[in-house]
């Protein structure tokens, strides 16, 4: 009789135990694999100490999702059926991200004797100590370079002014080339370098000049610093001053910086 009593209990154990095992076998999450790294952290005493922190390993799908999170693709159909394509992606190591990028498509001036075409500008700004400078540069660096290049293209003597002493001497003997200014990569490189130097001088020198011009002699005696929070250059962005004949800028995608 005792043997017969165990049979229902054994059957119940098999019926209940097997589904339970299957459920936990396929629904329980496996332990996440980790690796250790040494980092500096502030302790209770306020001092920086080296501590070991366990970092969980991401799965392949998680890594792919992180890479694609801020990915963007742009495609622009231009004259003659030409299609310009660009893809960008960013992965921040801190928040907010300190780096920035920008790109811009500028159509060649319609009055230019050269065949129609486009200027494509791409820039990546490596930020340090915060995102502020890289964000400003993402707005003004490409327009500054474009305007410097445009001013040199419109100046017939631009090639001669960029040339060295030997090149200037040769220009007196040989007829200068009729090729467009921007057809020579060396000319474009010089225009980019000049634009970089001018913008760098503006960013570095402008605050000092503004501060010097805003100091009141009486406040200076009292060692008081003027309040420049409402000054135009005290805002979060800098706008490049542009004048004269400019190339036409097109923004084929809403995400393009200008």
PDB file of C-alpha atoms in Angstrom:
ATOM      1  CA  UNK A   1       0.000   0.000   0.000  1.00  0.00           C
ATOM      2  CA  UNK A   2       2.858   2.332   0.794  1.00  0.00           C
ATOM      3  CA  UNK A   3       4.330   1.608  -2.617  1.00  0.00           C
ATOM      4  CA  UNK A   4       1.017   2.496  -4.274  1.00  0.00           C
ATOM      5  CA  UNK A   5       0.898   5.782  -2.305  1.00  0.00           C
ATOM      6  CA  UNK A   6       4.271   6.936  -3.681  1.00  0.00           C
ATOM      7  CA  UNK A   7       3.182   6.589  -7.284  1.00  0.00           C
ATOM      8  CA  UNK A   8       0.881   9.697  -7.332  1.00  0.00           C
ATOM      9  CA  UNK A   9       3.545  11.697  -5.494  1.00  0.00           C
ATOM     10  CA  UNK A  10       6.234  10.638  -7.970  1.00  0.00           C
ATOM     11  CA  UNK A  11       3.964  11.425 -10.902  1.00  0.00           C
ATOM     12  CA  UNK A  12       3.181  14.871  -9.517  1.00  0.00           C
ATOM     13  CA  UNK A  13       6.896  15.556  -9.038  1.00  0.00           C
ATOM     14  CA  UNK A  14       7.625  14.645 -12.659  1.00  0.00           C
ATOM     15  CA  UNK A  15       4.720  16.719 -14.016  1.00  0.00           C
ATOM     16  CA  UNK A  16       5.547  19.803 -11.926  1.00  0.00           C
ATOM     17  CA  UNK A  17       9.323  19.539 -11.782  1.00  0.00           C
ATOM     18  CA  UNK A  18       9.974  19.124 -15.518  1.00  0.00           C
ATOM     19  CA  UNK A  19       8.076  22.270 -16.671  1.00  0.00           C
ATOM     20  CA  UNK A  20       9.626  24.258 -13.822  1.00  0.00           C
ATOM     21  CA  UNK A  21      13.115  23.203 -14.883  1.00  0.00           C
ATOM     22  CA  UNK A  22      12.391  24.049 -18.525  1.00  0.00           C
ATOM     23  CA  UNK A  23      11.008  27.490 -17.560  1.00  0.00           C
ATOM     24  CA  UNK A  24      14.028  28.470 -15.511  1.00  0.00           C
ATOM     25  CA  UNK A  25      16.399  26.899 -18.047  1.00  0.00           C
ATOM     26  CA  UNK A  26      15.212  29.125 -20.890  1.00  0.00           C
ATOM     27  CA  UNK A  27      13.971  32.221 -19.074  1.00  0.00           C
ATOM     28  CA  UNK A  28      16.608  32.866 -16.441  1.00  0.00           C
ATOM     29  CA  UNK A  29      19.261  35.339 -17.580  1.00  0.00           C
ATOM     30  CA  UNK A  30      22.852  34.073 -17.586  1.00  0.00           C
ATOM     31  CA  UNK A  31      25.353  35.827 -15.387  1.00  0.00           C
ATOM     32  CA  UNK A  32      26.952  38.775 -17.198  1.00  0.00           C
ATOM     33  CA  UNK A  33      30.666  38.308 -17.810  1.00  0.00           C
ATOM     34  CA  UNK A  34      32.774  41.156 -16.431  1.00  0.00           C
ATOM     35  CA  UNK A  35      36.341  42.410 -16.505  1.00  0.00           C
ATOM     36  CA  UNK A  36      38.194  44.548 -13.970  1.00  0.00           C
ATOM     37  CA  UNK A  37      39.879  47.897 -14.557  1.00  0.00           C
ATOM     38  CA  UNK A  38      41.680  50.300 -12.236  1.00  0.00           C
ATOM     39  CA  UNK A  39      40.208  53.782 -12.017  1.00  0.00           C
ATOM     40  CA  UNK A  40      40.674  56.840  -9.819  1.00  0.00           C
ATOM     41  CA  UNK A  41      37.775  57.658  -7.521  1.00  0.00           C
ATOM     42  CA  UNK A  42      37.198  60.102  -4.687  1.00  0.00           C
ATOM     43  CA  UNK A  43      37.080  58.367  -1.329  1.00  0.00           C
ATOM     44  CA  UNK A  44      35.210  59.335   1.859  1.00  0.00           C
ATOM     45  CA  UNK A  45      38.245  61.377   2.899  1.00  0.00           C
ATOM     46  CA  UNK A  46      37.955  63.511  -0.255  1.00  0.00           C
ATOM     47  CA  UNK A  47      41.197  62.170  -1.697  1.00  0.00           C
ATOM     48  CA  UNK A  48      41.644  60.387  -5.000  1.00  0.00           C
ATOM     49  CA  UNK A  49      42.366  56.678  -4.738  1.00  0.00           C
ATOM     50  CA  UNK A  50      42.883  53.914  -7.270  1.00  0.00           C
ATOM     51  CA  UNK A  51      40.075  51.388  -7.017  1.00  0.00           C
ATOM     52  CA  UNK A  52      39.137  48.317  -9.009  1.00  0.00           C
ATOM     53  CA  UNK A  53      35.799  48.404 -10.788  1.00  0.00           C
ATOM     54  CA  UNK A  54      34.063  45.527 -12.538  1.00  0.00           C
ATOM     55  CA  UNK A  55      32.798  46.417 -16.012  1.00  0.00           C
ATOM     56  CA  UNK A  56      30.177  44.159 -17.642  1.00  0.00           C
ATOM     57  CA  UNK A  57      30.910  42.930 -21.142  1.00  0.00           C
ATOM     58  CA  UNK A  58      28.352  43.939 -23.763  1.00  0.00           C
ATOM     59  CA  UNK A  59      26.904  41.446 -26.167  1.00  0.00           C
ATOM     60  CA  UNK A  60      27.466  41.794 -29.899  1.00  0.00           C
ATOM     61  CA  UNK A  61      23.926  43.107 -30.373  1.00  0.00           C
ATOM     62  CA  UNK A  62      24.377  45.671 -27.600  1.00  0.00           C
ATOM     63  CA  UNK A  63      27.634  46.906 -29.113  1.00  0.00           C
ATOM     64  CA  UNK A  64      26.017  47.206 -32.539  1.00  0.00           C
ATOM     65  CA  UNK A  65      23.094  49.158 -31.049  1.00  0.00           C
ATOM     66  CA  UNK A  66      25.452  51.560 -29.270  1.00  0.00           C
ATOM     67  CA  UNK A  67      27.403  52.233 -32.475  1.00  0.00           C
ATOM     68  CA  UNK A  68      24.239  52.836 -34.506  1.00  0.00           C
ATOM     69  CA  UNK A  69      22.521  54.964 -31.850  1.00  0.00           C
ATOM     70  CA  UNK A  70      23.876  58.267 -33.213  1.00  0.00           C
ATOM     71  CA  UNK A  71      24.629  57.147 -36.772  1.00  0.00           C
ATOM     72  CA  UNK A  72      23.362  59.281 -39.652  1.00  0.00           C
ATOM     73  CA  UNK A  73      23.408  58.925 -43.433  1.00  0.00           C
ATOM     74  CA  UNK A  74      22.939  61.709 -45.970  1.00  0.00           C
ATOM     75  CA  UNK A  75      22.408  61.523 -49.719  1.00  0.00           C
ATOM     76  CA  UNK A  76      22.158  64.518 -52.071  1.00  0.00           C
ATOM     77  CA  UNK A  77      21.363  64.422 -55.798  1.00  0.00           C
ATOM     78  CA  UNK A  78      23.269  67.126 -57.683  1.00  0.00           C
ATOM     79  CA  UNK A  79      23.750  68.358 -61.242  1.00  0.00           C
ATOM     80  CA  UNK A  80      24.446  65.725 -63.863  1.00  0.00           C
ATOM     81  CA  UNK A  81      23.062  62.909 -61.753  1.00  0.00           C
ATOM     82  CA  UNK A  82      25.934  63.056 -59.266  1.00  0.00           C
ATOM     83  CA  UNK A  83      24.978  61.755 -55.844  1.00  0.00           C
ATOM     84  CA  UNK A  84      26.990  62.828 -52.809  1.00  0.00           C
ATOM     85  CA  UNK A  85      26.734  60.454 -49.866  1.00  0.00           C
ATOM     86  CA  UNK A  86      28.143  60.671 -46.367  1.00  0.00           C
ATOM     87  CA  UNK A  87      27.768  58.639 -43.209  1.00  0.00           C
ATOM     88  CA  UNK A  88      28.695  59.683 -39.687  1.00  0.00           C
ATOM     89  CA  UNK A  89      28.586  57.988 -36.312  1.00  0.00           C
ATOM     90  CA  UNK A  90      29.729  58.989 -32.852  1.00  0.00           C
ATOM     91  CA  UNK A  91      30.272  57.129 -29.620  1.00  0.00           C
ATOM     92  CA  UNK A  92      30.861  59.266 -26.536  1.00  0.00           C
ATOM     93  CA  UNK A  93      33.209  58.267 -23.739  1.00  0.00           C
ATOM     94  CA  UNK A  94      31.712  60.952 -21.487  1.00  0.00           C
ATOM     95  CA  UNK A  95      28.495  62.948 -21.213  1.00  0.00           C
ATOM     96  CA  UNK A  96      28.120  65.361 -22.857  1.00  0.00           C
ATOM     97  CA  UNK A  97      30.372  64.348 -25.725  1.00  0.00           C
ATOM     98  CA  UNK A  98      33.336  66.722 -26.104  1.00  0.00           C
ATOM     99  CA  UNK A  99      33.866  66.177 -29.828  1.00  0.00           C
ATOM    100  CA  UNK A 100      31.836  67.611 -32.688  1.00  0.00           C
ATOM    101  CA  UNK A 101      31.589  67.268 -36.438  1.00  0.00           C
ATOM    102  CA  UNK A 102      30.244  69.380 -39.271  1.00  0.00           C
ATOM    103  CA  UNK A 103      29.829  69.168 -43.027  1.00  0.00           C
ATOM    104  CA  UNK A 104      28.630  71.562 -45.683  1.00  0.00           C
ATOM    105  CA  UNK A 105      27.954  71.468 -49.423  1.00  0.00           C
ATOM    106  CA  UNK A 106      28.511  74.739 -51.313  1.00  0.00           C
ATOM    107  CA  UNK A 107      27.640  75.129 -54.978  1.00  0.00           C
ATOM    108  CA  UNK A 108      30.219  76.892 -57.138  1.00  0.00           C
ATOM    109  CA  UNK A 109      29.229  80.441 -58.086  1.00  0.00           C
ATOM    110  CA  UNK A 110      27.066  80.460 -61.218  1.00  0.00           C
ATOM    111  CA  UNK A 111      29.147  83.268 -62.775  1.00  0.00           C
ATOM    112  CA  UNK A 112      32.343  81.222 -62.438  1.00  0.00           C
ATOM    113  CA  UNK A 113      33.868  80.388 -65.828  1.00  0.00           C
ATOM    114  CA  UNK A 114      34.864  76.953 -64.566  1.00  0.00           C
ATOM    115  CA  UNK A 115      32.512  73.999 -65.070  1.00  0.00           C
ATOM    116  CA  UNK A 116      29.712  73.723 -62.485  1.00  0.00           C
ATOM    117  CA  UNK A 117      30.575  71.756 -59.405  1.00  0.00           C
ATOM    118  CA  UNK A 118      30.325  71.616 -55.645  1.00  0.00           C
ATOM    119  CA  UNK A 119      32.598  72.249 -52.708  1.00  0.00           C
ATOM    120  CA  UNK A 120      32.326  69.583 -50.026  1.00  0.00           C
ATOM    121  CA  UNK A 121      33.572  70.441 -46.551  1.00  0.00           C
ATOM    122  CA  UNK A 122      33.953  67.961 -43.701  1.00  0.00           C
ATOM    123  CA  UNK A 123      35.433  68.647 -40.263  1.00  0.00           C
ATOM    124  CA  UNK A 124      35.870  66.766 -37.004  1.00  0.00           C
ATOM    125  CA  UNK A 125      36.639  68.763 -33.850  1.00  0.00           C
ATOM    126  CA  UNK A 126      38.496  66.936 -31.077  1.00  0.00           C
ATOM    127  CA  UNK A 127      37.236  68.550 -27.886  1.00  0.00           C
ATOM    128  CA  UNK A 128      39.145  68.698 -24.614  1.00  0.00           C
ATOM    129  CA  UNK A 129      38.013  69.897 -21.205  1.00  0.00           C
ATOM    130  CA  UNK A 130      34.387  70.211 -22.260  1.00  0.00           C
ATOM    131  CA  UNK A 131      32.260  70.537 -25.402  1.00  0.00           C
ATOM    132  CA  UNK A 132      32.158  74.333 -25.645  1.00  0.00           C
ATOM    133  CA  UNK A 133      35.011  75.084 -28.080  1.00  0.00           C
ATOM    134  CA  UNK A 134      34.268  72.139 -30.361  1.00  0.00           C
ATOM    135  CA  UNK A 135      30.605  73.185 -30.619  1.00  0.00           C
ATOM    136  CA  UNK A 136      31.566  76.739 -31.542  1.00  0.00           C
ATOM    137  CA  UNK A 137      33.986  75.451 -34.168  1.00  0.00           C
ATOM    138  CA  UNK A 138      31.333  73.144 -35.609  1.00  0.00           C
ATOM    139  CA  UNK A 139      29.311  76.290 -36.397  1.00  0.00           C
ATOM    140  CA  UNK A 140      32.006  78.686 -37.636  1.00  0.00           C
ATOM    141  CA  UNK A 141      35.058  76.735 -38.837  1.00  0.00           C
ATOM    142  CA  UNK A 142      33.735  75.592 -42.219  1.00  0.00           C
ATOM    143  CA  UNK A 143      32.114  78.968 -43.087  1.00  0.00           C
ATOM    144  CA  UNK A 144      35.392  80.694 -42.194  1.00  0.00           C
ATOM    145  CA  UNK A 145      37.363  78.387 -44.483  1.00  0.00           C
ATOM    146  CA  UNK A 146      34.768  78.757 -47.252  1.00  0.00           C
ATOM    147  CA  UNK A 147      34.914  82.554 -47.101  1.00  0.00           C
ATOM    148  CA  UNK A 148      38.713  82.584 -47.102  1.00  0.00           C
ATOM    149  CA  UNK A 149      38.754  80.313 -50.148  1.00  0.00           C
ATOM    150  CA  UNK A 150      36.090  82.423 -51.892  1.00  0.00           C
ATOM    151  CA  UNK A 151      38.034  85.641 -51.295  1.00  0.00           C
ATOM    152  CA  UNK A 152      41.150  84.111 -52.824  1.00  0.00           C
ATOM    153  CA  UNK A 153      39.284  82.693 -55.811  1.00  0.00           C
ATOM    154  CA  UNK A 154      37.833  86.143 -56.536  1.00  0.00           C
ATOM    155  CA  UNK A 155      41.265  87.803 -56.179  1.00  0.00           C
ATOM    156  CA  UNK A 156      43.293  87.540 -59.433  1.00  0.00           C
ATOM    157  CA  UNK A 157      46.534  88.071 -57.506  1.00  0.00           C
ATOM    158  CA  UNK A 158      45.843  85.442 -54.864  1.00  0.00           C
ATOM    159  CA  UNK A 159      48.181  82.887 -56.416  1.00  0.00           C
ATOM    160  CA  UNK A 160      50.965  85.435 -56.701  1.00  0.00           C
ATOM    161  CA  UNK A 161      50.569  86.652 -53.117  1.00  0.00           C
ATOM    162  CA  UNK A 162      50.780  83.076 -51.847  1.00  0.00           C
ATOM    163  CA  UNK A 163      53.833  82.239 -53.917  1.00  0.00           C
ATOM    164  CA  UNK A 164      57.412  82.441 -52.698  1.00  0.00           C
ATOM    165  CA  UNK A 165      60.197  84.642 -54.076  1.00  0.00           C
ATOM    166  CA  UNK A 166      61.265  82.131 -56.759  1.00  0.00           C
ATOM    167  CA  UNK A 167      57.683  81.614 -57.931  1.00  0.00           C
ATOM    168  CA  UNK A 168      57.171  85.376 -58.168  1.00  0.00           C
ATOM    169  CA  UNK A 169      60.341  85.705 -60.246  1.00  0.00           C
ATOM    170  CA  UNK A 170      59.166  82.952 -62.589  1.00  0.00           C
ATOM    171  CA  UNK A 171      55.830  84.728 -63.042  1.00  0.00           C
ATOM    172  CA  UNK A 172      57.701  87.668 -64.596  1.00  0.00           C
ATOM    173  CA  UNK A 173      59.174  85.397 -67.283  1.00  0.00           C
ATOM    174  CA  UNK A 174      56.515  82.788 -67.928  1.00  0.00           C
ATOM    175  CA  UNK A 175      52.857  83.372 -68.531  1.00  0.00           C
ATOM    176  CA  UNK A 176      50.818  82.487 -65.440  1.00  0.00           C
ATOM    177  CA  UNK A 177      48.590  79.429 -65.590  1.00  0.00           C
ATOM    178  CA  UNK A 178      44.942  79.953 -66.539  1.00  0.00           C
ATOM    179  CA  UNK A 179      43.815  77.136 -64.227  1.00  0.00           C
ATOM    180  CA  UNK A 180      41.361  78.147 -61.478  1.00  0.00           C
ATOM    181  CA  UNK A 181      42.880  79.016 -58.127  1.00  0.00           C
ATOM    182  CA  UNK A 182      41.158  76.151 -56.344  1.00  0.00           C
ATOM    183  CA  UNK A 183      42.383  73.622 -58.930  1.00  0.00           C
ATOM    184  CA  UNK A 184      45.748  73.581 -57.145  1.00  0.00           C
ATOM    185  CA  UNK A 185      45.613  71.600 -53.861  1.00  0.00           C
ATOM    186  CA  UNK A 186      48.477  73.722 -52.528  1.00  0.00           C
ATOM    187  CA  UNK A 187      46.362  76.866 -52.899  1.00  0.00           C
ATOM    188  CA  UNK A 188      43.455  75.236 -51.089  1.00  0.00           C
ATOM    189  CA  UNK A 189      45.782  74.114 -48.300  1.00  0.00           C
ATOM    190  CA  UNK A 190      47.092  77.668 -47.888  1.00  0.00           C
ATOM    191  CA  UNK A 191      43.549  79.027 -47.744  1.00  0.00           C
ATOM    192  CA  UNK A 192      42.625  76.507 -45.043  1.00  0.00           C
ATOM    193  CA  UNK A 193      45.741  77.366 -43.039  1.00  0.00           C
ATOM    194  CA  UNK A 194      45.043  81.102 -43.291  1.00  0.00           C
ATOM    195  CA  UNK A 195      41.429  80.606 -42.186  1.00  0.00           C
ATOM    196  CA  UNK A 196      42.538  78.506 -39.219  1.00  0.00           C
ATOM    197  CA  UNK A 197      45.022  81.161 -38.100  1.00  0.00           C
ATOM    198  CA  UNK A 198      42.507  83.998 -38.430  1.00  0.00           C
ATOM    199  CA  UNK A 199      39.805  82.149 -36.525  1.00  0.00           C
ATOM    200  CA  UNK A 200      42.261  81.072 -33.843  1.00  0.00           C
ATOM    201  CA  UNK A 201      43.394  84.673 -33.389  1.00  0.00           C
ATOM    202  CA  UNK A 202      39.777  85.804 -33.158  1.00  0.00           C
ATOM    203  CA  UNK A 203      38.863  83.230 -30.519  1.00  0.00           C
ATOM    204  CA  UNK A 204      41.991  83.848 -28.425  1.00  0.00           C
ATOM    205  CA  UNK A 205      42.444  87.602 -28.828  1.00  0.00           C
ATOM    206  CA  UNK A 206      38.865  88.865 -29.002  1.00  0.00           C
ATOM    207  CA  UNK A 207      38.015  88.229 -25.312  1.00  0.00           C
ATOM    208  CA  UNK A 208      41.189  90.011 -24.206  1.00  0.00           C
ATOM    209  CA  UNK A 209      40.449  93.006 -26.429  1.00  0.00           C
ATOM    210  CA  UNK A 210      36.849  93.184 -25.228  1.00  0.00           C
ATOM    211  CA  UNK A 211      37.957  92.983 -21.611  1.00  0.00           C
ATOM    212  CA  UNK A 212      40.579  95.709 -22.113  1.00  0.00           C
ATOM    213  CA  UNK A 213      38.069  98.021 -23.825  1.00  0.00           C
ATOM    214  CA  UNK A 214      35.437  97.454 -21.140  1.00  0.00           C
ATOM    215  CA  UNK A 215      37.577  98.260 -18.117  1.00  0.00           C
ATOM    216  CA  UNK A 216      36.696 101.523 -16.392  1.00  0.00           C
ATOM    217  CA  UNK A 217      39.733 103.396 -14.993  1.00  0.00           C
ATOM    218  CA  UNK A 218      37.992 103.840 -11.656  1.00  0.00           C
ATOM    219  CA  UNK A 219      37.042 100.165 -11.500  1.00  0.00           C
ATOM    220  CA  UNK A 220      40.590  99.253 -12.439  1.00  0.00           C
ATOM    221  CA  UNK A 221      41.878 101.080  -9.380  1.00  0.00           C
ATOM    222  CA  UNK A 222      39.455  99.074  -7.262  1.00  0.00           C
ATOM    223  CA  UNK A 223      40.439  95.874  -9.102  1.00  0.00           C
ATOM    224  CA  UNK A 224      36.867  95.310 -10.236  1.00  0.00           C
ATOM    225  CA  UNK A 225      36.213  93.157 -13.295  1.00  0.00           C
ATOM    226  CA  UNK A 226      33.482  94.379 -15.698  1.00  0.00           C
ATOM    227  CA  UNK A 227      30.373  92.277 -16.223  1.00  0.00           C
ATOM    228  CA  UNK A 228      30.505  90.959 -19.800  1.00  0.00           C
ATOM    229  CA  UNK A 229      27.659  88.464 -19.483  1.00  0.00           C
ATOM    230  CA  UNK A 230      25.430  90.542 -21.789  1.00  0.00           C
ATOM    231  CA  UNK A 231      28.116  91.228 -24.374  1.00  0.00           C
ATOM    232  CA  UNK A 232      27.349  89.713 -27.835  1.00  0.00           C
ATOM    233  CA  UNK A 233      30.482  87.571 -27.649  1.00  0.00           C
ATOM    234  CA  UNK A 234      29.419  86.388 -24.222  1.00  0.00           C
ATOM    235  CA  UNK A 235      26.674  84.323 -25.809  1.00  0.00           C
ATOM    236  CA  UNK A 236      26.943  80.604 -26.443  1.00  0.00           C
ATOM    237  CA  UNK A 237      27.958  80.941 -30.106  1.00  0.00           C
ATOM    238  CA  UNK A 238      30.150  83.048 -32.351  1.00  0.00           C
ATOM    239  CA  UNK A 239      28.941  84.235 -35.745  1.00  0.00           C
ATOM    240  CA  UNK A 240      31.514  84.798 -38.472  1.00  0.00           C
ATOM    241  CA  UNK A 241      31.336  88.225 -40.111  1.00  0.00           C
ATOM    242  CA  UNK A 242      30.902  87.780 -43.863  1.00  0.00           C
ATOM    243  CA  UNK A 243      30.686  90.397 -46.587  1.00  0.00           C
ATOM    244  CA  UNK A 244      31.188  90.747 -50.318  1.00  0.00           C
ATOM    245  CA  UNK A 245      30.464  88.223 -53.027  1.00  0.00           C
ATOM    246  CA  UNK A 246      29.858  84.854 -51.459  1.00  0.00           C
ATOM    247  CA  UNK A 247      29.342  81.363 -52.856  1.00  0.00           C
ATOM    248  CA  UNK A 248      25.890  79.915 -52.499  1.00  0.00           C
ATOM    249  CA  UNK A 249      25.511  77.519 -49.611  1.00  0.00           C
ATOM    250  CA  UNK A 250      23.038  74.692 -49.730  1.00  0.00           C
ATOM    251  CA  UNK A 251      21.882  72.580 -46.850  1.00  0.00           C
ATOM    252  CA  UNK A 252      20.702  69.362 -48.487  1.00  0.00           C
ATOM    253  CA  UNK A 253      19.924  67.804 -45.111  1.00  0.00           C
ATOM    254  CA  UNK A 254      18.457  69.341 -41.987  1.00  0.00           C
ATOM    255  CA  UNK A 255      21.286  67.894 -39.917  1.00  0.00           C
ATOM    256  CA  UNK A 256      24.012  69.737 -41.788  1.00  0.00           C
ATOM    257  CA  UNK A 257      25.809  72.417 -39.813  1.00  0.00           C
ATOM    258  CA  UNK A 258      26.193  75.898 -41.226  1.00  0.00           C
TER     259      UNK A 258
END
